[in-house]
Short mmCIF file of C-alpha atoms (C1' of nucleotides) in Angstrom, two decimals:
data_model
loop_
_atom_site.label_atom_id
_atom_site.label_comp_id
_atom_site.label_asym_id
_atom_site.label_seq_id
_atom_site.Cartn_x
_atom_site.Cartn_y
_atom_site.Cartn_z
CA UNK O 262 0.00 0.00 0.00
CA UNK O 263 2.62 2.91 0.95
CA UNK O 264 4.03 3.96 -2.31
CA UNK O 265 7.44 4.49 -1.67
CA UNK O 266 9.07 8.31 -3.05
CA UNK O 267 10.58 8.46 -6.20
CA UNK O 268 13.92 8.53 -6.20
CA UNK O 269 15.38 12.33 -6.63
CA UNK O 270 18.34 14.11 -6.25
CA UNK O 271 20.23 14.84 -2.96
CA UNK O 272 19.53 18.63 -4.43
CA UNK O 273 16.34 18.61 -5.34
CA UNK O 274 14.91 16.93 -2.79
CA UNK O 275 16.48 19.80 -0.72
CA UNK O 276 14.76 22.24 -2.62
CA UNK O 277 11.38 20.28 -2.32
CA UNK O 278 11.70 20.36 1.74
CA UNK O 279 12.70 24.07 2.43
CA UNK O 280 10.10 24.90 -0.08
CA UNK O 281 7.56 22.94 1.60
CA UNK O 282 8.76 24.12 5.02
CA UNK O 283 8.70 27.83 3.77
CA UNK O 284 4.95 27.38 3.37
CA UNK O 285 4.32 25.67 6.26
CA UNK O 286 6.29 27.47 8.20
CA UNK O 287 5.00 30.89 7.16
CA UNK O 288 1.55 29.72 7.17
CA UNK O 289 1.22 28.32 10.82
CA UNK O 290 4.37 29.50 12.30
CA UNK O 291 7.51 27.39 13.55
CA UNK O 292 5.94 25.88 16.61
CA UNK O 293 2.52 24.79 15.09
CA UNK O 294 4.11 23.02 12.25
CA UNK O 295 5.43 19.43 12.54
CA UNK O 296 7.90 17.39 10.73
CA UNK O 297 5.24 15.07 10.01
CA UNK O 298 3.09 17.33 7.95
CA UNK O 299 6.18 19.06 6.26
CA UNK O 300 7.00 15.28 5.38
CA UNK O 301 3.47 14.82 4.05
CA UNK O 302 3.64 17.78 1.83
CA UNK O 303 7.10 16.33 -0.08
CA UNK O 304 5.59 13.15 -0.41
CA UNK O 305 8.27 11.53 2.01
CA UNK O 306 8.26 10.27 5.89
CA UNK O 307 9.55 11.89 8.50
CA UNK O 308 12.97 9.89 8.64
CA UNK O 309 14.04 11.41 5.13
CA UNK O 310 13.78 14.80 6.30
CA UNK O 311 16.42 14.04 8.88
CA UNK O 312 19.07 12.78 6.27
CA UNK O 313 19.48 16.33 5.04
CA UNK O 314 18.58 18.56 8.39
CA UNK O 315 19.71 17.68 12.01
CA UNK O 316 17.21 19.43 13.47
CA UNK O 317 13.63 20.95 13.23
CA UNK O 318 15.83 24.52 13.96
CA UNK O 319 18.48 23.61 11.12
CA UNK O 320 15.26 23.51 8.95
CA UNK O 321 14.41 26.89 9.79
CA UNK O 322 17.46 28.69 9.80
CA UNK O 323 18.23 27.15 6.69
CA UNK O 324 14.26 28.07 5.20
CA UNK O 325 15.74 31.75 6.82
CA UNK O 326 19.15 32.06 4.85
CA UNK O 327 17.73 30.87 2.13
CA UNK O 328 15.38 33.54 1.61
CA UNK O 329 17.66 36.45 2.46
CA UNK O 330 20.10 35.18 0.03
CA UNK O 331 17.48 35.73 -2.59
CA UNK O 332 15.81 38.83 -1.27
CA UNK O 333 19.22 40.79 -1.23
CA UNK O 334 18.99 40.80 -4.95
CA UNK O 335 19.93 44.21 -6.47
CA UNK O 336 19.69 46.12 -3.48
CA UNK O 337 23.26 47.66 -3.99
CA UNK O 338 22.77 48.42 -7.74
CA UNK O 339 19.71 49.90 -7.44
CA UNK O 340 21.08 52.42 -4.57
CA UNK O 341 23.99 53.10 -7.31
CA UNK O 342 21.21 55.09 -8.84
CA UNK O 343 20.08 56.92 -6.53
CA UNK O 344 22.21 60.42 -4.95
CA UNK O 345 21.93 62.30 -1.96
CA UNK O 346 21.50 61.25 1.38
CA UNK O 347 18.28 62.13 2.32
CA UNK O 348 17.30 60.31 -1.21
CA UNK O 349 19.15 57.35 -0.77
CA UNK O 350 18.02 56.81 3.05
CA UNK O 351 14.49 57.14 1.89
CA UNK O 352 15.03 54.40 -0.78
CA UNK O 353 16.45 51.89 1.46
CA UNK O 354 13.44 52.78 4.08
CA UNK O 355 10.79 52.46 1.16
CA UNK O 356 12.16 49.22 -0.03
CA UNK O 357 12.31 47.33 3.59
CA UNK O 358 8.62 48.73 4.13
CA UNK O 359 8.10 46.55 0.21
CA UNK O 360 9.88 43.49 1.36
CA UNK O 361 8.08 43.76 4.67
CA UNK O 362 4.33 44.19 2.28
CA UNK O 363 5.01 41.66 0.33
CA UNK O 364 5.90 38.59 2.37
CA UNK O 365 4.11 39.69 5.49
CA UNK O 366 3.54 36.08 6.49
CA UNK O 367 7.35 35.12 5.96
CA UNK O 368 8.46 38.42 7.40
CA UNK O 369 7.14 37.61 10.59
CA UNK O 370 8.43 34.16 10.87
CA UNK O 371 11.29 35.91 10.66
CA UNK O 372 10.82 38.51 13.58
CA UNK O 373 10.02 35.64 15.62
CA UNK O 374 12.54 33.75 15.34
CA UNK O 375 15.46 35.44 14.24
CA UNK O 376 16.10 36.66 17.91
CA UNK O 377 16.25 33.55 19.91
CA UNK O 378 19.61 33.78 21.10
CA UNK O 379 20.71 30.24 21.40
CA UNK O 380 21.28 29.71 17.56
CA UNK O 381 21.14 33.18 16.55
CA UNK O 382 24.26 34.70 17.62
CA UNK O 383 27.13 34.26 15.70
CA UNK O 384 25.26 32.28 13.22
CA UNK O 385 25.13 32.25 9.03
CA UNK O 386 21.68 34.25 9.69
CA UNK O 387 23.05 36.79 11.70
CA UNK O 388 25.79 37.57 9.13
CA UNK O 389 23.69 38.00 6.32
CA UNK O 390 21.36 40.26 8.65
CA UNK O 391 24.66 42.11 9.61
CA UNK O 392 25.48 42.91 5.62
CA UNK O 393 21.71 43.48 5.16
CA UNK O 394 21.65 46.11 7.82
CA UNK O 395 25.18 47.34 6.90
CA UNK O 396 23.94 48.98 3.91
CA UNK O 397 21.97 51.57 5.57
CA UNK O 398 25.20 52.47 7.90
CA UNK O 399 27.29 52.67 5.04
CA UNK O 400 24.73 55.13 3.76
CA UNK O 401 24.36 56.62 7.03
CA UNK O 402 28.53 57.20 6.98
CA UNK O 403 29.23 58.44 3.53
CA UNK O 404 26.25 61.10 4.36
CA UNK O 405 28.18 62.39 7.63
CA UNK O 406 31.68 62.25 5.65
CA UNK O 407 30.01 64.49 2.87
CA UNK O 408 28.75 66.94 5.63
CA UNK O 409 24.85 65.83 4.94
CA UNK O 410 24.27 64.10 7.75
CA UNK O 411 25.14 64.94 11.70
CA UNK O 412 27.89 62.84 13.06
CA UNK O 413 27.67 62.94 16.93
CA UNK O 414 25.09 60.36 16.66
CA UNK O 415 26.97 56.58 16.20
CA UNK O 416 25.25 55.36 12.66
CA UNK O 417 24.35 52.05 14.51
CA UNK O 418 22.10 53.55 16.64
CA UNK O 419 20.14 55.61 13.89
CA UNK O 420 20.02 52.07 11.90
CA UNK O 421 18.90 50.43 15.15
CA UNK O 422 16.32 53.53 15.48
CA UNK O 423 14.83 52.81 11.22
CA UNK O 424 15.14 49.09 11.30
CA UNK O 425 13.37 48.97 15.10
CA UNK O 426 11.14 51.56 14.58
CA UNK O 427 9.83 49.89 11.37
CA UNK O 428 9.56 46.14 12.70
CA UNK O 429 7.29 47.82 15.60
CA UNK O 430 4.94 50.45 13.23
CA UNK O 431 4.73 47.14 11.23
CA UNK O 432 3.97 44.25 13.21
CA UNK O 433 0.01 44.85 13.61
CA UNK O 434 0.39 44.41 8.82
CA UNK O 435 2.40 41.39 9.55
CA UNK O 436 -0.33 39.89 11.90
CA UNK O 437 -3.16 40.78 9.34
CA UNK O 438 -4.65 44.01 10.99
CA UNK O 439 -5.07 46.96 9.48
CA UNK O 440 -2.89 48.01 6.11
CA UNK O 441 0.64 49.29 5.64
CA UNK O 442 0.89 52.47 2.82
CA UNK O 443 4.46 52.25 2.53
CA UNK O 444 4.95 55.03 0.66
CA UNK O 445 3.00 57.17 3.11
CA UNK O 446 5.37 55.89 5.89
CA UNK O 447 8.64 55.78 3.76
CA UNK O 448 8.29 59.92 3.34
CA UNK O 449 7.37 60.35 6.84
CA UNK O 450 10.03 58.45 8.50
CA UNK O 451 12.44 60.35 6.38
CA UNK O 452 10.79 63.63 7.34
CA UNK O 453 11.14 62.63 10.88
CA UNK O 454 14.70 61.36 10.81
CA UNK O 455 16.03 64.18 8.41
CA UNK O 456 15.34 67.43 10.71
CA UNK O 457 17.38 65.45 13.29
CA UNK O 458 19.96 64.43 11.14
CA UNK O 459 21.38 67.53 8.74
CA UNK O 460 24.59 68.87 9.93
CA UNK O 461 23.45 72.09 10.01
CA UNK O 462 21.82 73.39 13.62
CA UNK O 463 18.73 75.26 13.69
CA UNK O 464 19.87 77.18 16.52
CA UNK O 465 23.36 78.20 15.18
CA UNK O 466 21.80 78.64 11.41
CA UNK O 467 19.36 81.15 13.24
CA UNK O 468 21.73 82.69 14.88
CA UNK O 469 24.18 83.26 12.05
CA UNK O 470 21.60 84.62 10.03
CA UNK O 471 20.15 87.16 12.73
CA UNK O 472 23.67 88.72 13.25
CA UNK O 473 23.99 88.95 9.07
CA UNK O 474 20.56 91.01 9.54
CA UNK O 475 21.74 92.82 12.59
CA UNK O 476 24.73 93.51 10.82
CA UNK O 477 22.79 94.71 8.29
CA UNK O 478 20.41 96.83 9.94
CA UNK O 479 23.76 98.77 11.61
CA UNK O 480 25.44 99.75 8.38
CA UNK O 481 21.19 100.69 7.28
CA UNK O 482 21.38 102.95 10.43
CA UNK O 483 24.98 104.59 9.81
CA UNK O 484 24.32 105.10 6.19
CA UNK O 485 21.15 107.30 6.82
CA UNK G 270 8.92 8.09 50.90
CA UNK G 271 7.55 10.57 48.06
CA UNK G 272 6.10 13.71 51.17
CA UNK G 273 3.42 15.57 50.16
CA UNK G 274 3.78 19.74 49.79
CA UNK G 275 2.24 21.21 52.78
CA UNK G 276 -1.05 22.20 52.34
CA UNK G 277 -1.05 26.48 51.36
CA UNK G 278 -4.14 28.41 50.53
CA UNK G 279 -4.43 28.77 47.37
CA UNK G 280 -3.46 32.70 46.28
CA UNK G 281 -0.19 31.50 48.27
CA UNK G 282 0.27 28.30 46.26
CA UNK G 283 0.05 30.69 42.84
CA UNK G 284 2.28 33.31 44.20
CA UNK G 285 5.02 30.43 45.15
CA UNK G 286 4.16 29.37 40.84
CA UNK G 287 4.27 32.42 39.58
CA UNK G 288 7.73 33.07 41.25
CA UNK G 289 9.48 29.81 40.53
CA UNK G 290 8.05 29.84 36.60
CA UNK G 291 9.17 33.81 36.71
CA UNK G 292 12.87 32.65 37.99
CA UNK G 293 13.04 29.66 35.84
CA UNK G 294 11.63 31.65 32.28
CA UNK G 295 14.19 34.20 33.10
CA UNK G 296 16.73 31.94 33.34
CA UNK G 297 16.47 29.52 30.86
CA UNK G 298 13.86 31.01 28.39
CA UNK G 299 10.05 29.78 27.49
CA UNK G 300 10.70 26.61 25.53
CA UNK G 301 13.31 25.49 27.49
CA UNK G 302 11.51 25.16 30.89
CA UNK G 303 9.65 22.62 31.44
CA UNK G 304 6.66 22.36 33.90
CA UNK G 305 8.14 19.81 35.90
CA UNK G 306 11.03 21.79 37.05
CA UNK G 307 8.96 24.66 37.84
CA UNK G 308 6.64 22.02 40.07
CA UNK G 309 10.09 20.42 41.45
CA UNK G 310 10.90 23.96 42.56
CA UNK G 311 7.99 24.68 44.15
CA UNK G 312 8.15 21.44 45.61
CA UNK G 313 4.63 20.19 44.74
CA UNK G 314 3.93 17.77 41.55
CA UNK G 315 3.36 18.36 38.30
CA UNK G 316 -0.44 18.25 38.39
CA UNK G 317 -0.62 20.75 41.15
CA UNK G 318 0.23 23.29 38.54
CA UNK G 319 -2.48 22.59 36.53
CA UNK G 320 -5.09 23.21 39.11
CA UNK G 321 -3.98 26.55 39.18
CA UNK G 322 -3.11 27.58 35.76
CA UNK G 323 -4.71 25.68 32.33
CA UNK G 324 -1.28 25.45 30.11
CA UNK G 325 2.14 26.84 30.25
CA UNK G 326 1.40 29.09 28.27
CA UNK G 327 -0.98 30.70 30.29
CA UNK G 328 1.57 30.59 33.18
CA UNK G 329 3.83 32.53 30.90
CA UNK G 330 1.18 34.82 30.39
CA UNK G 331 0.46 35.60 34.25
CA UNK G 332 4.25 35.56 35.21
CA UNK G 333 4.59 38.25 32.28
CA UNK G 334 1.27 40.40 33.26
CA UNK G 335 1.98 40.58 37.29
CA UNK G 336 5.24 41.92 36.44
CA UNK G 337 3.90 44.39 34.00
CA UNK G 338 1.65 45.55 36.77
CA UNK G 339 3.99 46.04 39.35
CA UNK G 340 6.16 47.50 36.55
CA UNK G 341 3.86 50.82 36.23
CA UNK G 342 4.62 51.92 39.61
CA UNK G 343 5.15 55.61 39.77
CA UNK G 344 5.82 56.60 36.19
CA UNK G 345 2.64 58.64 35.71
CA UNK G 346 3.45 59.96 39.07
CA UNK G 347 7.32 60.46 38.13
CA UNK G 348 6.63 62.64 34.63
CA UNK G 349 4.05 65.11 37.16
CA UNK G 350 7.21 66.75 38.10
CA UNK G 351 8.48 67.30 34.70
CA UNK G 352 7.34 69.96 32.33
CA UNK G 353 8.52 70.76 28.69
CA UNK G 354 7.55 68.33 26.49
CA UNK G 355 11.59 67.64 25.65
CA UNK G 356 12.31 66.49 29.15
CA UNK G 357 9.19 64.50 29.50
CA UNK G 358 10.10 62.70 26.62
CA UNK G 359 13.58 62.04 27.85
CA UNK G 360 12.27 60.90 30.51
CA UNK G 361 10.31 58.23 29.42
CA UNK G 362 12.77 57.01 26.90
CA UNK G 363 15.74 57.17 30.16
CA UNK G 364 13.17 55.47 32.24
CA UNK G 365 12.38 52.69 29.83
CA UNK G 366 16.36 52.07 29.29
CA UNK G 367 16.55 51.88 32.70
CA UNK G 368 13.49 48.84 33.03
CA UNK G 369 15.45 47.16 30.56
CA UNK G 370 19.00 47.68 32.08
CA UNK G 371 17.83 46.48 35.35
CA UNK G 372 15.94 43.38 34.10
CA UNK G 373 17.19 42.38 31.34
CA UNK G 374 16.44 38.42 31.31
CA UNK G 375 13.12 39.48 32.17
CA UNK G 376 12.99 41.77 29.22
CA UNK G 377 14.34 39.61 26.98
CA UNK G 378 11.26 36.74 27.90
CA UNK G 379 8.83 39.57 27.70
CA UNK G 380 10.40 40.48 23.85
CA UNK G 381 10.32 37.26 22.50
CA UNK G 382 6.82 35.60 23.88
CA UNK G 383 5.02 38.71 23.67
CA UNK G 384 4.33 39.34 20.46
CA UNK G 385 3.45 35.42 19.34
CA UNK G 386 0.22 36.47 17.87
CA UNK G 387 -1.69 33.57 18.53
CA UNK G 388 -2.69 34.52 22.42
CA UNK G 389 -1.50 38.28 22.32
CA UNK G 390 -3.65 40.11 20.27
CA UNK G 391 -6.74 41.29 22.37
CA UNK G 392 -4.69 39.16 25.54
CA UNK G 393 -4.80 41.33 28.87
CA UNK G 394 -1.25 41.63 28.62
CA UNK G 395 -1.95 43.79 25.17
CA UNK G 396 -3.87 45.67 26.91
CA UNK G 397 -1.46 46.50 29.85
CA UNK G 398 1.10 47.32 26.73
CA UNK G 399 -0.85 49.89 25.45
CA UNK G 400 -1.79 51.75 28.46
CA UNK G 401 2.13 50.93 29.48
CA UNK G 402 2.83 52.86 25.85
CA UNK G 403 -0.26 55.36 25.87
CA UNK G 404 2.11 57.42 28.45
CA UNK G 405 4.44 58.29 25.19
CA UNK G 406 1.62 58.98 22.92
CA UNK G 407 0.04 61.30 25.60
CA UNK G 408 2.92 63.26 26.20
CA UNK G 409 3.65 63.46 22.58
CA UNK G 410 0.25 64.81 21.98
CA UNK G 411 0.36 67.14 24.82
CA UNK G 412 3.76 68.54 22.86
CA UNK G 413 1.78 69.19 19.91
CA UNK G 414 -0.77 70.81 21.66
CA UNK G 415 0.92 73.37 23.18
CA UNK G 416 3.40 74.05 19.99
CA UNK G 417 6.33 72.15 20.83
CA UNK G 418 6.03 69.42 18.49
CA UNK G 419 5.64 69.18 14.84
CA UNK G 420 1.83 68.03 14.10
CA UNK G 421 2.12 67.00 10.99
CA UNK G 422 3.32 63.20 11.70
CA UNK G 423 1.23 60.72 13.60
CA UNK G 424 1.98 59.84 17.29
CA UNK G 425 2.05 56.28 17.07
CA UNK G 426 4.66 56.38 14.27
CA UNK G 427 6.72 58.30 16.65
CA UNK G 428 5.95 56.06 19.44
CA UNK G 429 6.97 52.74 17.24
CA UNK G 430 10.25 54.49 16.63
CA UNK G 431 10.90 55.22 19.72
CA UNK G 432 10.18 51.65 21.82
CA UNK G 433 11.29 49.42 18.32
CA UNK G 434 14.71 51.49 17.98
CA UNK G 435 14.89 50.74 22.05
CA UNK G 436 14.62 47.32 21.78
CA UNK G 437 16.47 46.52 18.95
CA UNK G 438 19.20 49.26 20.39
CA UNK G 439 19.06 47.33 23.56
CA UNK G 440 18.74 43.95 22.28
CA UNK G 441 22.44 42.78 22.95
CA UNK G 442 22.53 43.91 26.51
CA UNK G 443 19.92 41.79 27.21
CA UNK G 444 21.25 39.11 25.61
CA UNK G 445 24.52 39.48 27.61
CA UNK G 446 26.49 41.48 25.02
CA UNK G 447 28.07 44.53 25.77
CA UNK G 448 27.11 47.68 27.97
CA UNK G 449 23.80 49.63 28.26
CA UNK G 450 24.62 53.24 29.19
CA UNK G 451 21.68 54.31 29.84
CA UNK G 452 22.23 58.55 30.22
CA UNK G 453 23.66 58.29 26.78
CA UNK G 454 21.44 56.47 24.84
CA UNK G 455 18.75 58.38 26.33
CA UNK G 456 20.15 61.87 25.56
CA UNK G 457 20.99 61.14 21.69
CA UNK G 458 17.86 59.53 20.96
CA UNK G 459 16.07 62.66 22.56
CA UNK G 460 18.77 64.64 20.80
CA UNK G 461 18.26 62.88 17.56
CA UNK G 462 14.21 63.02 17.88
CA UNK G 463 14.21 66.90 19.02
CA UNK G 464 15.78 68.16 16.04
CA UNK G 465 12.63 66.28 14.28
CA UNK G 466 9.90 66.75 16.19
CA UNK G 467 9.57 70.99 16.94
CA UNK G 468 7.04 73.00 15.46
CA UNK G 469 9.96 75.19 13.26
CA UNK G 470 11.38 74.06 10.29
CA UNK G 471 14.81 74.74 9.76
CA UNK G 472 14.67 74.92 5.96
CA UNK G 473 11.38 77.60 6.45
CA UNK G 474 12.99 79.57 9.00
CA UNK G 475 16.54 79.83 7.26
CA UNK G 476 14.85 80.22 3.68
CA UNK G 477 13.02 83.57 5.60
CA UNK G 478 15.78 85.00 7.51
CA UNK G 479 17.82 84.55 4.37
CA UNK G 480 15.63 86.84 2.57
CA UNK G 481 15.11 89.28 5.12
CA UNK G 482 19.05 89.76 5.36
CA UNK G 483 18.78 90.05 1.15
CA UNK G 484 16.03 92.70 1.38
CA UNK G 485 18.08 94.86 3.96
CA UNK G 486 21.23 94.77 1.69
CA UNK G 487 19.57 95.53 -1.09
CA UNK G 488 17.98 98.62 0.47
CA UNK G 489 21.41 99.31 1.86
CA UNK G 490 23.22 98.94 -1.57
CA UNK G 491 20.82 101.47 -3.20
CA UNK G 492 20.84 104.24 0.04
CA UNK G 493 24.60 104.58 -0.30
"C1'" DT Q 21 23.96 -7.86 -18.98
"C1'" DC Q 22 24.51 -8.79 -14.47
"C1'" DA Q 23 26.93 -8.05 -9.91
"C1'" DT Q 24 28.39 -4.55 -6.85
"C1'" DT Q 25 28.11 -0.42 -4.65
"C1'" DT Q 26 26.06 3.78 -3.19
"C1'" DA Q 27 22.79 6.53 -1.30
"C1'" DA Q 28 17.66 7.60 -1.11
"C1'" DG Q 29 13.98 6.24 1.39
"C1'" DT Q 30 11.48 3.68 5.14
"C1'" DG Q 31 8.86 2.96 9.41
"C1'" DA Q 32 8.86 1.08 13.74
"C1'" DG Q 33 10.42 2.64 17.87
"C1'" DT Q 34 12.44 5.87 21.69
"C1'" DC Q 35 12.16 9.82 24.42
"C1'" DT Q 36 10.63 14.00 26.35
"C1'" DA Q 37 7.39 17.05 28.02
"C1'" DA Q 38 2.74 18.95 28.12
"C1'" DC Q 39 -1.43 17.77 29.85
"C1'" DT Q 40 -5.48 14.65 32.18
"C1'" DC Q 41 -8.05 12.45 35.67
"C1'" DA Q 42 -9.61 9.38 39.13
"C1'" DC Q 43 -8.12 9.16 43.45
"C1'" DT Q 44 -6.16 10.45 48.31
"C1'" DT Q 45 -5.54 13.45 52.07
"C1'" DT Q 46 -5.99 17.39 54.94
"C1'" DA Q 47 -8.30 21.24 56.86
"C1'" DT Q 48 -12.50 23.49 58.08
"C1'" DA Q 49 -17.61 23.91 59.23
"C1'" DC Q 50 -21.43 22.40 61.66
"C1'" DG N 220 -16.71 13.52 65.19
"C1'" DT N 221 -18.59 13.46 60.64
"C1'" DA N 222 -19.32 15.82 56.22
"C1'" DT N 223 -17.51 18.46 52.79
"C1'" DA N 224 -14.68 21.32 50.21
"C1'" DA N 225 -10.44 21.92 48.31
"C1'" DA N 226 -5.25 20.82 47.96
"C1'" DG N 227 -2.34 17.56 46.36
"C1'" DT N 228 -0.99 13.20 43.90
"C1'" DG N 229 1.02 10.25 40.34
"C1'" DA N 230 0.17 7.01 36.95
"C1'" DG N 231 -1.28 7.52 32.59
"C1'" DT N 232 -2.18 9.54 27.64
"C1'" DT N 233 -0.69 11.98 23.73
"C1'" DA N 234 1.97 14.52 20.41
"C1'" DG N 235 5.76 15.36 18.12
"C1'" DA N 236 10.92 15.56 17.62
"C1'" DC N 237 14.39 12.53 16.62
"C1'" DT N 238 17.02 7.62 15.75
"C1'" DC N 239 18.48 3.61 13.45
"C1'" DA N 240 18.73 -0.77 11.38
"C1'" DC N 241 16.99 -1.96 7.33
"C1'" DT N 242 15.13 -1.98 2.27
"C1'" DT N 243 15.48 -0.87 -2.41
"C1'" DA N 244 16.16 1.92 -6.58
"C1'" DA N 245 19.63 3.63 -9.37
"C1'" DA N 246 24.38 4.17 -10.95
"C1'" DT N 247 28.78 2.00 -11.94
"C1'" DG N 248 31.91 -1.11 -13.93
"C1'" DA N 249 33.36 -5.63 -15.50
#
DNA sequence: TCATTTAAGTGAGTCTAACTCACTTTATAC
DNA sequence: GTATAAAGTGAGTTAGACTCACTTAAATGA
């Protein structure tokens, strides 16, 4: 009666699995989902699964890298294009916001799991996160070299203040309430951010321009 | 041989739970407690548990809302004394980096479990999160009122960016890596936020000035 | 073409930990 | 003192991750 699998690749049948786990796992979350049914889904039994993963957690992380290997895409080129701080900030803002629309389900597998420190820290995941991220500071830093952007705040914790601020504004998306307009929130996290971050001071700009008029006024006065 | 727990009333028998399950989740994280340690700590049996809470999850859930309610304490109380909507909000940002600096395996349990949509969403412990979060949105509001903060983006995007850039700022502290210095942190993200949130615009108010200083030389240049 | 080897696939079984329930025991009320 | 309510028990059930000795299809090589 059991039909046994037909006999595939070491590769493919990888491929099959993570894909199968992907959808499960975005679908019902890590903890609901079970080896069995992931099994079921490739056509295999549960055993099989275990020749190519160690571990339920391997499984994920690897469903994880996976992903972000593919999703980094043409981030970089795409930012080649674009010039000016404030412009190039808002694009990489804009296009997390996209990723973050389009995979809702898949994004917040992620956010759940990325964190838990055990396997986390120091692992293949966190790297890729780490280069993922590291685009915005590089951003971030070429802006304060060129003068654009302030530079007594350390770039990390502006990233940590973008990236943070927009896994919390989207989290109620990701859990299927209410809608995310991410162009909407794109310009207004860059309004926000950008009065804090320009080099120049409002107080010291005002001030420099009030002693120009001052100035001004004095040599009105004299002249008279 | 096997002696029976003494016999406690029961709010005592929860608060002994509630303690253990608190130290133990702390310690070792959700998944990797298990109910019979928490029952060997108490020094009843596993069952006992269960006539006092319905899962382990909803243990979680009580450990994490107690703590959240002895949490409040004073803050409303605290930001009375303050005034200026600057220092208010520094407040609450230094006062939240200090929770998390003086808790952190705590905070770290409360991070990762809380947002699990499954229970949360509409969960009592939601609701103590909002009301624990409604402090920043008042005072924010009350800014705007009164002139001292730009109207023109919405509270709860500024409160996202505010407690998401905290946690993910914070993140490696509670996971044991590195420092949290709290004074700083608090003073550059105020720092970095102020220059975003007031009422004046720098580019308006130079763009003004700068033509007032143009008019008078121009009036100059043709008296003399 | 057939024997040998390799590796994909199997499924019964182990183990752990959450959860259940019929029962026992102690304290309190009358 | 007996009845009763409630605290506590512990042997069991169940679910799901993980193991391993085994089977069998395909590739290799004479």
């Amino acid at each position: 009666m059991s039909a046994t699998a037909p006999r595939i690749s070491r590769e493919e049948r990888i491929a099959e699995i993570l894909q199968a786990a992907r959808e499960l796992f975005s679908d019902k979350g890590y903890e609901q989902s079970s080896m069995a049914e992931i099994a079921a889904r490739v056509g295999v039994v549960e055993g099989t699964i275990y020749k190519y993963f160690e571990s339920k957690r391997e499984l994920l992380l690897s469903v994880l890298t996976h992903w972000y290997e593919g999703m980094f895409g043409d981030y970089a080129e795409d930012l080649n294009g674009i010039h000016g701080a404030r412009a190039r900030l808002q694009f990489l803002i804009w296009r997390h916001l996209r990723t973050l629309r389009d995979n809702p389900d898949f994004c917040r597998l992620t956010f759940n799991e990325f964190r838990v420190e055990k396997d986390y820290h120091g692992s293949k995941l966190q790297g890729l996160n780490k280069r993922y991220t590291e685009l915005l500071v590089q951003v971030l830093e070429e802006g304060m070299q060129s003068g654009q952007i302030r530079n007594d705040l350390p770039a990390s914790l502006l990233r940590d203040m973008i990236y943070g601020g927009i896994e919390h504004h989207a989290w109620p998306y990701l859990c299927g309430h209410g809608k995310l307009d991410i162009d909407a929130i794109a310009e207004q996290i860059t309004g926000l951010l950008w009065q804090g971050i320009p080099t120049q001071n409002l107080h010291t700009e005002t001030q420099r321009l009030t002693e120009l008029a001052t100035r001004l006024e004095q040599k009105l006065d004299s002249a008279s």
